[in-house]
mmCIF file with all atom_site columns, C-alpha atoms in Angstrom:
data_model
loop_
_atom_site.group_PDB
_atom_site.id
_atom_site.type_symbol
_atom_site.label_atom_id
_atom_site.label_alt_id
_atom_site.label_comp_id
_atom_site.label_asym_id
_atom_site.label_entity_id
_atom_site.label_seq_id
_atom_site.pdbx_PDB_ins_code
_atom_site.Cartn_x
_atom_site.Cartn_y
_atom_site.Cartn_z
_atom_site.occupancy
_atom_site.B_iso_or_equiv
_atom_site.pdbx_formal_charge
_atom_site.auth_seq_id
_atom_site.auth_comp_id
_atom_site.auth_asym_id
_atom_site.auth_atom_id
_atom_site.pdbx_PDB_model_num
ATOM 1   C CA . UNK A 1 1   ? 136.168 24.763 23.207 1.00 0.00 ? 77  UNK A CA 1
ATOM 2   C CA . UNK A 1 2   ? 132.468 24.806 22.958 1.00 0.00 ? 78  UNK A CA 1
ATOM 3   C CA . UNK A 1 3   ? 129.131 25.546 24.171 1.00 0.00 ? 79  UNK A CA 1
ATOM 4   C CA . UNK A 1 4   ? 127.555 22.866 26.519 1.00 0.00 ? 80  UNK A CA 1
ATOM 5   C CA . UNK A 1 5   ? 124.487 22.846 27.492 1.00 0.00 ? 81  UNK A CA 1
ATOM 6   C CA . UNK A 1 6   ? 122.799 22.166 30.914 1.00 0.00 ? 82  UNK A CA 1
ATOM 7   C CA . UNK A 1 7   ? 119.514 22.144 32.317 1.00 0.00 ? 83  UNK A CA 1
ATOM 8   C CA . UNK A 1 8   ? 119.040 25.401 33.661 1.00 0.00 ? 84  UNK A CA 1
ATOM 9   C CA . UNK A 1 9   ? 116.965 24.990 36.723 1.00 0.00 ? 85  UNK A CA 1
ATOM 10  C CA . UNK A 1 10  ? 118.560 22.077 38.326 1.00 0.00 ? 86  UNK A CA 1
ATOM 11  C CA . UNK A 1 11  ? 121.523 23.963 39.562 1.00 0.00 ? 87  UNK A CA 1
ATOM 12  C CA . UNK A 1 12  ? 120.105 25.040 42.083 1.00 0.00 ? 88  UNK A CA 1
ATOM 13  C CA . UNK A 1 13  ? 119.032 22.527 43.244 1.00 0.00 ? 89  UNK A CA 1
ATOM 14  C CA . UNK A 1 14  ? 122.463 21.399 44.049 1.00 0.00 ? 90  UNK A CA 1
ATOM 15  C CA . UNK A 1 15  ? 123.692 24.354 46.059 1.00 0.00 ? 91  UNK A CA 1
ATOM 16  C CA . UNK A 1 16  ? 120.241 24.579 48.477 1.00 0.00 ? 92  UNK A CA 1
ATOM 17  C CA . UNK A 1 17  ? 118.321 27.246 46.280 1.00 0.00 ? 93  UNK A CA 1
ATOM 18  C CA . UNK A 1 18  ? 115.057 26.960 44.355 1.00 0.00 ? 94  UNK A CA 1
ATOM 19  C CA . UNK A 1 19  ? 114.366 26.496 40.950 1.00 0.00 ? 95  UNK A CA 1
ATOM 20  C CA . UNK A 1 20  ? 112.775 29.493 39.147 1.00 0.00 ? 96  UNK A CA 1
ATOM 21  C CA . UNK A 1 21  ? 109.706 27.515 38.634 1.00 0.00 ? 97  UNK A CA 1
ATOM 22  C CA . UNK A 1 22  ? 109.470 27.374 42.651 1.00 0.00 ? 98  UNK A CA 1
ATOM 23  C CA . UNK A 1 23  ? 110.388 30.951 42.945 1.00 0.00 ? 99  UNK A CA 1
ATOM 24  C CA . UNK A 1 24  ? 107.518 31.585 40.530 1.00 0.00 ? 100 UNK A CA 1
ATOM 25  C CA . UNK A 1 25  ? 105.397 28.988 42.776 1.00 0.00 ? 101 UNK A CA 1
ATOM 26  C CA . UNK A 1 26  ? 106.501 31.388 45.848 1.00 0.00 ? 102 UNK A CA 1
ATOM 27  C CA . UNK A 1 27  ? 106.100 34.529 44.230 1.00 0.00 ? 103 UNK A CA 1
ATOM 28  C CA . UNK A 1 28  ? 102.108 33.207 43.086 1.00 0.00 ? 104 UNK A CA 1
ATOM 29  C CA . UNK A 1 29  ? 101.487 32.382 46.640 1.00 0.00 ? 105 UNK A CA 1
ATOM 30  C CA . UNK A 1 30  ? 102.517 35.216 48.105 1.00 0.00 ? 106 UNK A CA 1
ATOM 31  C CA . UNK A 1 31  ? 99.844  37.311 45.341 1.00 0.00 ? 107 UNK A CA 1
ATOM 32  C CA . UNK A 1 32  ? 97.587  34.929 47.064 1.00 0.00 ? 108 UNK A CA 1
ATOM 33  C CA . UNK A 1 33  ? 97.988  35.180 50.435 1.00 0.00 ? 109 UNK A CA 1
ATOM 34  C CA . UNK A 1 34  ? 97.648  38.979 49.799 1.00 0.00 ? 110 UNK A CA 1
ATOM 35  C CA . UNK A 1 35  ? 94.954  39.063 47.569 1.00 0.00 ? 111 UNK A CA 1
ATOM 36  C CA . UNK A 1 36  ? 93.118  37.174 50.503 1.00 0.00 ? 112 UNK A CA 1
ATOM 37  C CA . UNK A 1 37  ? 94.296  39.357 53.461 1.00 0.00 ? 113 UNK A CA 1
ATOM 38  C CA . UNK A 1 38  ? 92.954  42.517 51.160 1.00 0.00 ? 114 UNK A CA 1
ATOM 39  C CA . UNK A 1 39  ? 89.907  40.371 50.669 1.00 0.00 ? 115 UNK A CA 1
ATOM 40  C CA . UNK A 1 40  ? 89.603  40.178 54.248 1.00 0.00 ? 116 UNK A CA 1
ATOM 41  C CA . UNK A 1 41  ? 90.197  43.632 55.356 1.00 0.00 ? 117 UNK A CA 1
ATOM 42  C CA . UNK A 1 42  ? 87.729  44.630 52.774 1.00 0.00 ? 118 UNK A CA 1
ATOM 43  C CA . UNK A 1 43  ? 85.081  41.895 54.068 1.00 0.00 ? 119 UNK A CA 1
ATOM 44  C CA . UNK A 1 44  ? 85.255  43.557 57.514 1.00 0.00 ? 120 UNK A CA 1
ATOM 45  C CA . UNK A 1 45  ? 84.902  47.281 56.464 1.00 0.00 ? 121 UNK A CA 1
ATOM 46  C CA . UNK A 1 46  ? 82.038  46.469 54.004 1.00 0.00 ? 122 UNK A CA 1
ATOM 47  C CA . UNK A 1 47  ? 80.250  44.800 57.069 1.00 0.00 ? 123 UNK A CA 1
ATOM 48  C CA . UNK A 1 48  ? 81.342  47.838 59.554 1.00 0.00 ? 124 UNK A CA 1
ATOM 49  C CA . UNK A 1 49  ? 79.666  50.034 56.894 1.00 0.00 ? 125 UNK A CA 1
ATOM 50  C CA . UNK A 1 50  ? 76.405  48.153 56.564 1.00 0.00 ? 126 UNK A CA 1
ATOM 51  C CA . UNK A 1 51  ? 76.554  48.393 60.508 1.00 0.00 ? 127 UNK A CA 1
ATOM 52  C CA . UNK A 1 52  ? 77.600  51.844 60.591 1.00 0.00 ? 128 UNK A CA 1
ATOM 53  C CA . UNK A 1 53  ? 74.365  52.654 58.318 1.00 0.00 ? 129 UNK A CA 1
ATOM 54  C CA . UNK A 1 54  ? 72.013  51.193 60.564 1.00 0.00 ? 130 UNK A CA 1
ATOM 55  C CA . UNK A 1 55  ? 70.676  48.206 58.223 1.00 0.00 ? 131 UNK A CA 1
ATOM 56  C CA . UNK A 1 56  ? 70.069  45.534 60.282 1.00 0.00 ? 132 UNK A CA 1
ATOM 57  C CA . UNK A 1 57  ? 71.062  42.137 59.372 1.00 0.00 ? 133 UNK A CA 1
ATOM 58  C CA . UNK A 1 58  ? 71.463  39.415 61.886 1.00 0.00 ? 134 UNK A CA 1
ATOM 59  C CA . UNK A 1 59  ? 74.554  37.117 61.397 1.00 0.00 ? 135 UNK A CA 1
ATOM 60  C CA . UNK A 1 60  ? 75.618  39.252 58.969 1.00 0.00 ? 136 UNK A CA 1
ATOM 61  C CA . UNK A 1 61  ? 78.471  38.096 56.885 1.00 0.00 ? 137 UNK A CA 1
ATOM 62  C CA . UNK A 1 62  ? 80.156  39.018 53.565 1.00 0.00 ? 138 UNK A CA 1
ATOM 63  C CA . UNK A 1 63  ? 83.274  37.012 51.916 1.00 0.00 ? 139 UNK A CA 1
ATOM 64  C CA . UNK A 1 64  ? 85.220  38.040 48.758 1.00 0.00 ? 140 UNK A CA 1
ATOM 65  C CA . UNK A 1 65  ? 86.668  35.963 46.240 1.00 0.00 ? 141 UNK A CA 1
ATOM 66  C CA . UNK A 1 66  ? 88.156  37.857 43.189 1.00 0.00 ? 142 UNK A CA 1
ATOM 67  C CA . UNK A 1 67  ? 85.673  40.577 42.377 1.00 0.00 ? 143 UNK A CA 1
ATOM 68  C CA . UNK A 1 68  ? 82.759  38.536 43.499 1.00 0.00 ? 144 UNK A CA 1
ATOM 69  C CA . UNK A 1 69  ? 81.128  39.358 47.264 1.00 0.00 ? 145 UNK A CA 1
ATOM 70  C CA . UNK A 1 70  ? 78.615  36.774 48.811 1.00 0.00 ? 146 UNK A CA 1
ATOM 71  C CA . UNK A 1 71  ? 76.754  38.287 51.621 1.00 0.00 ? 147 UNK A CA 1
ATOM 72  C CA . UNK A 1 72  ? 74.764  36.485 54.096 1.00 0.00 ? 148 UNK A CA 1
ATOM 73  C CA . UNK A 1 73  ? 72.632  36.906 57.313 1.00 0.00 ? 149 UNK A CA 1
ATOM 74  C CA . UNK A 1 74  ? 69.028  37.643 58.287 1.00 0.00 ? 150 UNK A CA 1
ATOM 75  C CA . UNK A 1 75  ? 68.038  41.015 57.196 1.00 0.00 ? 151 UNK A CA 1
ATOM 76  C CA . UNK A 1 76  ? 65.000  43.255 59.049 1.00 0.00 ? 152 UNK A CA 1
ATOM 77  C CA . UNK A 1 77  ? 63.065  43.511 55.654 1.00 0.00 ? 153 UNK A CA 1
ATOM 78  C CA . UNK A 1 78  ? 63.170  43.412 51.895 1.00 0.00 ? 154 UNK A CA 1
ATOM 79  C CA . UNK A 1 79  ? 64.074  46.925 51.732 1.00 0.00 ? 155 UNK A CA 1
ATOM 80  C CA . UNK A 1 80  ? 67.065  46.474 53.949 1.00 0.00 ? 156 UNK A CA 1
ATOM 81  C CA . UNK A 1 81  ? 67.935  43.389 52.379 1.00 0.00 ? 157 UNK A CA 1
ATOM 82  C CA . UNK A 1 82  ? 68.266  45.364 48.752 1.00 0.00 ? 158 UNK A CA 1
ATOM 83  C CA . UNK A 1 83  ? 70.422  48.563 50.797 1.00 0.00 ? 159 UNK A CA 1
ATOM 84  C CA . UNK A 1 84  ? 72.977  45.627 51.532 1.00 0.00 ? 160 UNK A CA 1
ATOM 85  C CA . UNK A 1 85  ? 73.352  44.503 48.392 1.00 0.00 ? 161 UNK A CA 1
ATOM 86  C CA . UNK A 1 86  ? 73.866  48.042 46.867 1.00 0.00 ? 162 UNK A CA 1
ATOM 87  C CA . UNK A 1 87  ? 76.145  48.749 49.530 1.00 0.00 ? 163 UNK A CA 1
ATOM 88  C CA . UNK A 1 88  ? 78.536  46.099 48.821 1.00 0.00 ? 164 UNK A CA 1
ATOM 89  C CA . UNK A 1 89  ? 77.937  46.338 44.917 1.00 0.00 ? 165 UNK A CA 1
ATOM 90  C CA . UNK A 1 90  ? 78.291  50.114 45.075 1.00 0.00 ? 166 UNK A CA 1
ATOM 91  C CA . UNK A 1 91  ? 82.003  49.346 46.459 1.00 0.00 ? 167 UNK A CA 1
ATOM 92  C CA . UNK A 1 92  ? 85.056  49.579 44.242 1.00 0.00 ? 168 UNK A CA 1
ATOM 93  C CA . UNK A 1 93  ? 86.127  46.532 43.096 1.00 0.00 ? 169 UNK A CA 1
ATOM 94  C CA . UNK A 1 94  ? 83.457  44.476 43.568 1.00 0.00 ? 170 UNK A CA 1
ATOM 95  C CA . UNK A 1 95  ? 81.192  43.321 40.166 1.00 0.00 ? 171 UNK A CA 1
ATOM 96  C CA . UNK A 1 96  ? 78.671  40.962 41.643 1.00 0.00 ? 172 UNK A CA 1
ATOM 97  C CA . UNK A 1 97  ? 76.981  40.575 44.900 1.00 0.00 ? 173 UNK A CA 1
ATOM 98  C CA . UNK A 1 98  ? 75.580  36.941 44.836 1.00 0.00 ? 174 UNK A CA 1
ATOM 99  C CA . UNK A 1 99  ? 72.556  37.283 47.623 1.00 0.00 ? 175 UNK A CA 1
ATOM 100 C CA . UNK A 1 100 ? 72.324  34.539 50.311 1.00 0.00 ? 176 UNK A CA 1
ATOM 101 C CA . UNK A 1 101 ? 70.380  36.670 52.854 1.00 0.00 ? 177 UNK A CA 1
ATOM 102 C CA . UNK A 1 102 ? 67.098  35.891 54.149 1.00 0.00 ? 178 UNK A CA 1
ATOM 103 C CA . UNK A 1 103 ? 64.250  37.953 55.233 1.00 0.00 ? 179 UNK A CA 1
ATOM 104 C CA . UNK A 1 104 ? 62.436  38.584 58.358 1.00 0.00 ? 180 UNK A CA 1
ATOM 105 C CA . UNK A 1 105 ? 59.793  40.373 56.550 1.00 0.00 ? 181 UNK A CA 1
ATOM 106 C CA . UNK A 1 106 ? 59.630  39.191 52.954 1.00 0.00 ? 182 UNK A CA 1
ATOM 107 C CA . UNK A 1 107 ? 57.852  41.883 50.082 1.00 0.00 ? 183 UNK A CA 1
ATOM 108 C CA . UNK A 1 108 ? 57.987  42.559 46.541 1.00 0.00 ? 184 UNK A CA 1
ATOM 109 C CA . UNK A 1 109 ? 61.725  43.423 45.454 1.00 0.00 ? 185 UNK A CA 1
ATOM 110 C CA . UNK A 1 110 ? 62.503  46.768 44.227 1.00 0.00 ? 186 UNK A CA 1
ATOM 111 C CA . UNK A 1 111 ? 63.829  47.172 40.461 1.00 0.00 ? 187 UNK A CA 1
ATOM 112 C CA . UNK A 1 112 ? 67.581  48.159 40.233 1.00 0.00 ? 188 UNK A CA 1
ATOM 113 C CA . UNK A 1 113 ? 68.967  50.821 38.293 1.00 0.00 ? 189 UNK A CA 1
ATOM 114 C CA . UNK A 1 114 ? 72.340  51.384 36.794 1.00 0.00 ? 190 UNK A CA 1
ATOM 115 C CA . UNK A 1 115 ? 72.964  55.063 36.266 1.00 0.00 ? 191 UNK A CA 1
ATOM 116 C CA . UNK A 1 116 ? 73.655  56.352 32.977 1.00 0.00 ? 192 UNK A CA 1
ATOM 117 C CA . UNK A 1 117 ? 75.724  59.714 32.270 1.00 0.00 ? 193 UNK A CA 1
ATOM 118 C CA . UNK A 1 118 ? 73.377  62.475 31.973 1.00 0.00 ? 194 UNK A CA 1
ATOM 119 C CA . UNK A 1 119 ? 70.658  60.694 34.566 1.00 0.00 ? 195 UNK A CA 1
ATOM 120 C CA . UNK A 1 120 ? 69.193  63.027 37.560 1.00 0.00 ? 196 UNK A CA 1
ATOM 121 C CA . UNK A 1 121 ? 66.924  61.143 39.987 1.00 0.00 ? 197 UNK A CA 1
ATOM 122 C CA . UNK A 1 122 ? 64.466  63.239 37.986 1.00 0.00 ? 198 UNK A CA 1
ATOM 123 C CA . UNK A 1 123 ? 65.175  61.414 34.565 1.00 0.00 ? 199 UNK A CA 1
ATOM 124 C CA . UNK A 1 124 ? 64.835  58.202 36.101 1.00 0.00 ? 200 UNK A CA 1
ATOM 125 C CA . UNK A 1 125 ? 61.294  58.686 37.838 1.00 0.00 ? 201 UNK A CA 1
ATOM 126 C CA . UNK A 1 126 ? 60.151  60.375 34.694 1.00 0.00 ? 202 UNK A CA 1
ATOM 127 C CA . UNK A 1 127 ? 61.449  57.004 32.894 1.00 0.00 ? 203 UNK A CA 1
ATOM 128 C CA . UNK A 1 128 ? 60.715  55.068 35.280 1.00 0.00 ? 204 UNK A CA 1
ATOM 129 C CA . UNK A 1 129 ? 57.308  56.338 37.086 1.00 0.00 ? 205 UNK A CA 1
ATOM 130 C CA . UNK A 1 130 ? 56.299  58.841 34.555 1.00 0.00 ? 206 UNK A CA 1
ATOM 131 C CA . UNK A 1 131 ? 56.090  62.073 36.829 1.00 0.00 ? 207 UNK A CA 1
ATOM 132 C CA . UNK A 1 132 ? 59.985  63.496 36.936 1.00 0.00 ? 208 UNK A CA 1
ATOM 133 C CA . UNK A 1 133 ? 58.290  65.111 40.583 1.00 0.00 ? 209 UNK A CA 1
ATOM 134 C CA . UNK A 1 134 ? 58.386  61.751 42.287 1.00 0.00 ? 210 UNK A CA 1
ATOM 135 C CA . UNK A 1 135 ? 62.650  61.169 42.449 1.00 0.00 ? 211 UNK A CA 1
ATOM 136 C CA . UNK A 1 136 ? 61.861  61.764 46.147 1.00 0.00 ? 212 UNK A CA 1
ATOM 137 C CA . UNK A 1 137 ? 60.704  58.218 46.198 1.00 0.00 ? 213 UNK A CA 1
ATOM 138 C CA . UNK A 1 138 ? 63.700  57.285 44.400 1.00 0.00 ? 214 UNK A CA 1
ATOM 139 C CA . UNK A 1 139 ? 65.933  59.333 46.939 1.00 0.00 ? 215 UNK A CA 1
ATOM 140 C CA . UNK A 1 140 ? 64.593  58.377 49.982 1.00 0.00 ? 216 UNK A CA 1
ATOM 141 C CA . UNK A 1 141 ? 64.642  54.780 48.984 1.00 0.00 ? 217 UNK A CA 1
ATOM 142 C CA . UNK A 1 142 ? 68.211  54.594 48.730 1.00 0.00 ? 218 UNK A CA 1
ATOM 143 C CA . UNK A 1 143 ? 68.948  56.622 51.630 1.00 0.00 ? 219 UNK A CA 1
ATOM 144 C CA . UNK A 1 144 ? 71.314  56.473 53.668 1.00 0.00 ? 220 UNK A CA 1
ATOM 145 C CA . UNK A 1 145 ? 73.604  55.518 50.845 1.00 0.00 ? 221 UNK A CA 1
ATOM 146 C CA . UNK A 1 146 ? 72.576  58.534 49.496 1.00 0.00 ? 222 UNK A CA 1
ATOM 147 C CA . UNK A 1 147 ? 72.776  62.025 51.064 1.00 0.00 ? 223 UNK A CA 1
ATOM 148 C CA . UNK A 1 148 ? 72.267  64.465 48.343 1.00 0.00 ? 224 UNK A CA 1
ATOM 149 C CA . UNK A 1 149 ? 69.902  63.514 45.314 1.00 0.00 ? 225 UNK A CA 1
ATOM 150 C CA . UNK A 1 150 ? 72.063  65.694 42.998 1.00 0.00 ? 226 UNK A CA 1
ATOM 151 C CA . UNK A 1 151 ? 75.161  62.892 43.258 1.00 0.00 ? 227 UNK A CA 1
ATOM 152 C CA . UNK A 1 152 ? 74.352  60.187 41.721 1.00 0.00 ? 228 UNK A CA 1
ATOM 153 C CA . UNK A 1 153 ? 77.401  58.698 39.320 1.00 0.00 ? 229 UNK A CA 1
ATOM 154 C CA . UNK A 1 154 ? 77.634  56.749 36.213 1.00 0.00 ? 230 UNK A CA 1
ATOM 155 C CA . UNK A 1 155 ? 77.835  52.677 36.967 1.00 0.00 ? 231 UNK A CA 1
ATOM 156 C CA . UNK A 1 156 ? 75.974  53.426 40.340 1.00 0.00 ? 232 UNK A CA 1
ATOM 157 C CA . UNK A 1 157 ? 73.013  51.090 41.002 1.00 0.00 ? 233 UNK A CA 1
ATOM 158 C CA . UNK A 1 158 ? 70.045  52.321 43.119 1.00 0.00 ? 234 UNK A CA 1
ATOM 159 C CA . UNK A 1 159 ? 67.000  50.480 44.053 1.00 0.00 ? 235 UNK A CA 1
ATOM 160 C CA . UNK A 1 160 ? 64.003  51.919 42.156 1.00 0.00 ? 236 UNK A CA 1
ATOM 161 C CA . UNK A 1 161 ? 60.532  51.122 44.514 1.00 0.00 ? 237 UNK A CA 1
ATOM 162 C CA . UNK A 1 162 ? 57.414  50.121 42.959 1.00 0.00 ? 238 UNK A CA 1
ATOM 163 C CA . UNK A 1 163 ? 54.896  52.836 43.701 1.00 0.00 ? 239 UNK A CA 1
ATOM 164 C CA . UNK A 1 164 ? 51.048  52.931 44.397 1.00 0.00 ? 240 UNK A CA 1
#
């Protein structure tokens, strides 16, 4: 009597199964195939959105890969082009928008924001403009995204237009 000792894997090998490195190989292709399916379910409601809110953006396209969303297309106007980008950055899930759009109309950018806890639009144009009165710039710039200037969130971004 005794212990012998075999390689493990090749067994099955033998008898028509996989190994349980190709069962791992499977199993990390089949994460894959799902991640991209989600990625592509999530690429066509981010660009149904974007429709849905009026911005217009010919050839407008947007692909995912990881937590990273590349949008592309020919937007009206700068303004517009800066609504995309919050809408898809704005989206769970997603950490970076990497911009490949072009513009129709080209203009100075707008400065982004990230919202802080404790920030009211009127915080921000006080910081930001120096009269807390003029967060109706600030609100009407990122509108449609936003409906009510009272909810805002923490880790939101809004677009923050230079003003005369």
């Amino acid at each position: 009597m005794g212990l012998f000792t075999f390689i493990k894997d090749a067994g099955a090998k033998i008898f028509g199964g996989k190994t349980s490195s190709e069962k791992k190989a499977d199993e990390r292709l089949d994460t894959m195939r799902r991640e991209a399916a989600e990625d592509r379910a999530a690429e066509q409601q981010l660009i149904r959105m974007i429709n849905d809110l009026g911005l217009e953006v010919t050839d407008l396209g947007v692909a995912i890969t990881d937590d990273v969303a590349a949008v592309g297309g020919t937007a009206k106007d700068q303004e517009t082009r800066e609504k995309v980008i919050l809408v898809v950055g704005n989206s769970a899930g997603i950490a970076q928008v990497q911009d490949d759009m072009d513009v129709e109309d080209p203009a100075p950018a707008a400065i982004f924001h990230t919202v802080e806890k404790g920030d009211t639009l009127s915080k921000i144009a006080k910081k930001v403009y120096g009269n807390a009165m003029k967060y109706p710039v600030i609100f009407e710039a990122n509108k449609p995204m936003l409906t009510d200037p009272d909810k805002i969130y923490p880790g939101q971004v809004l677009r923050i237009p230079a003003i005369d």
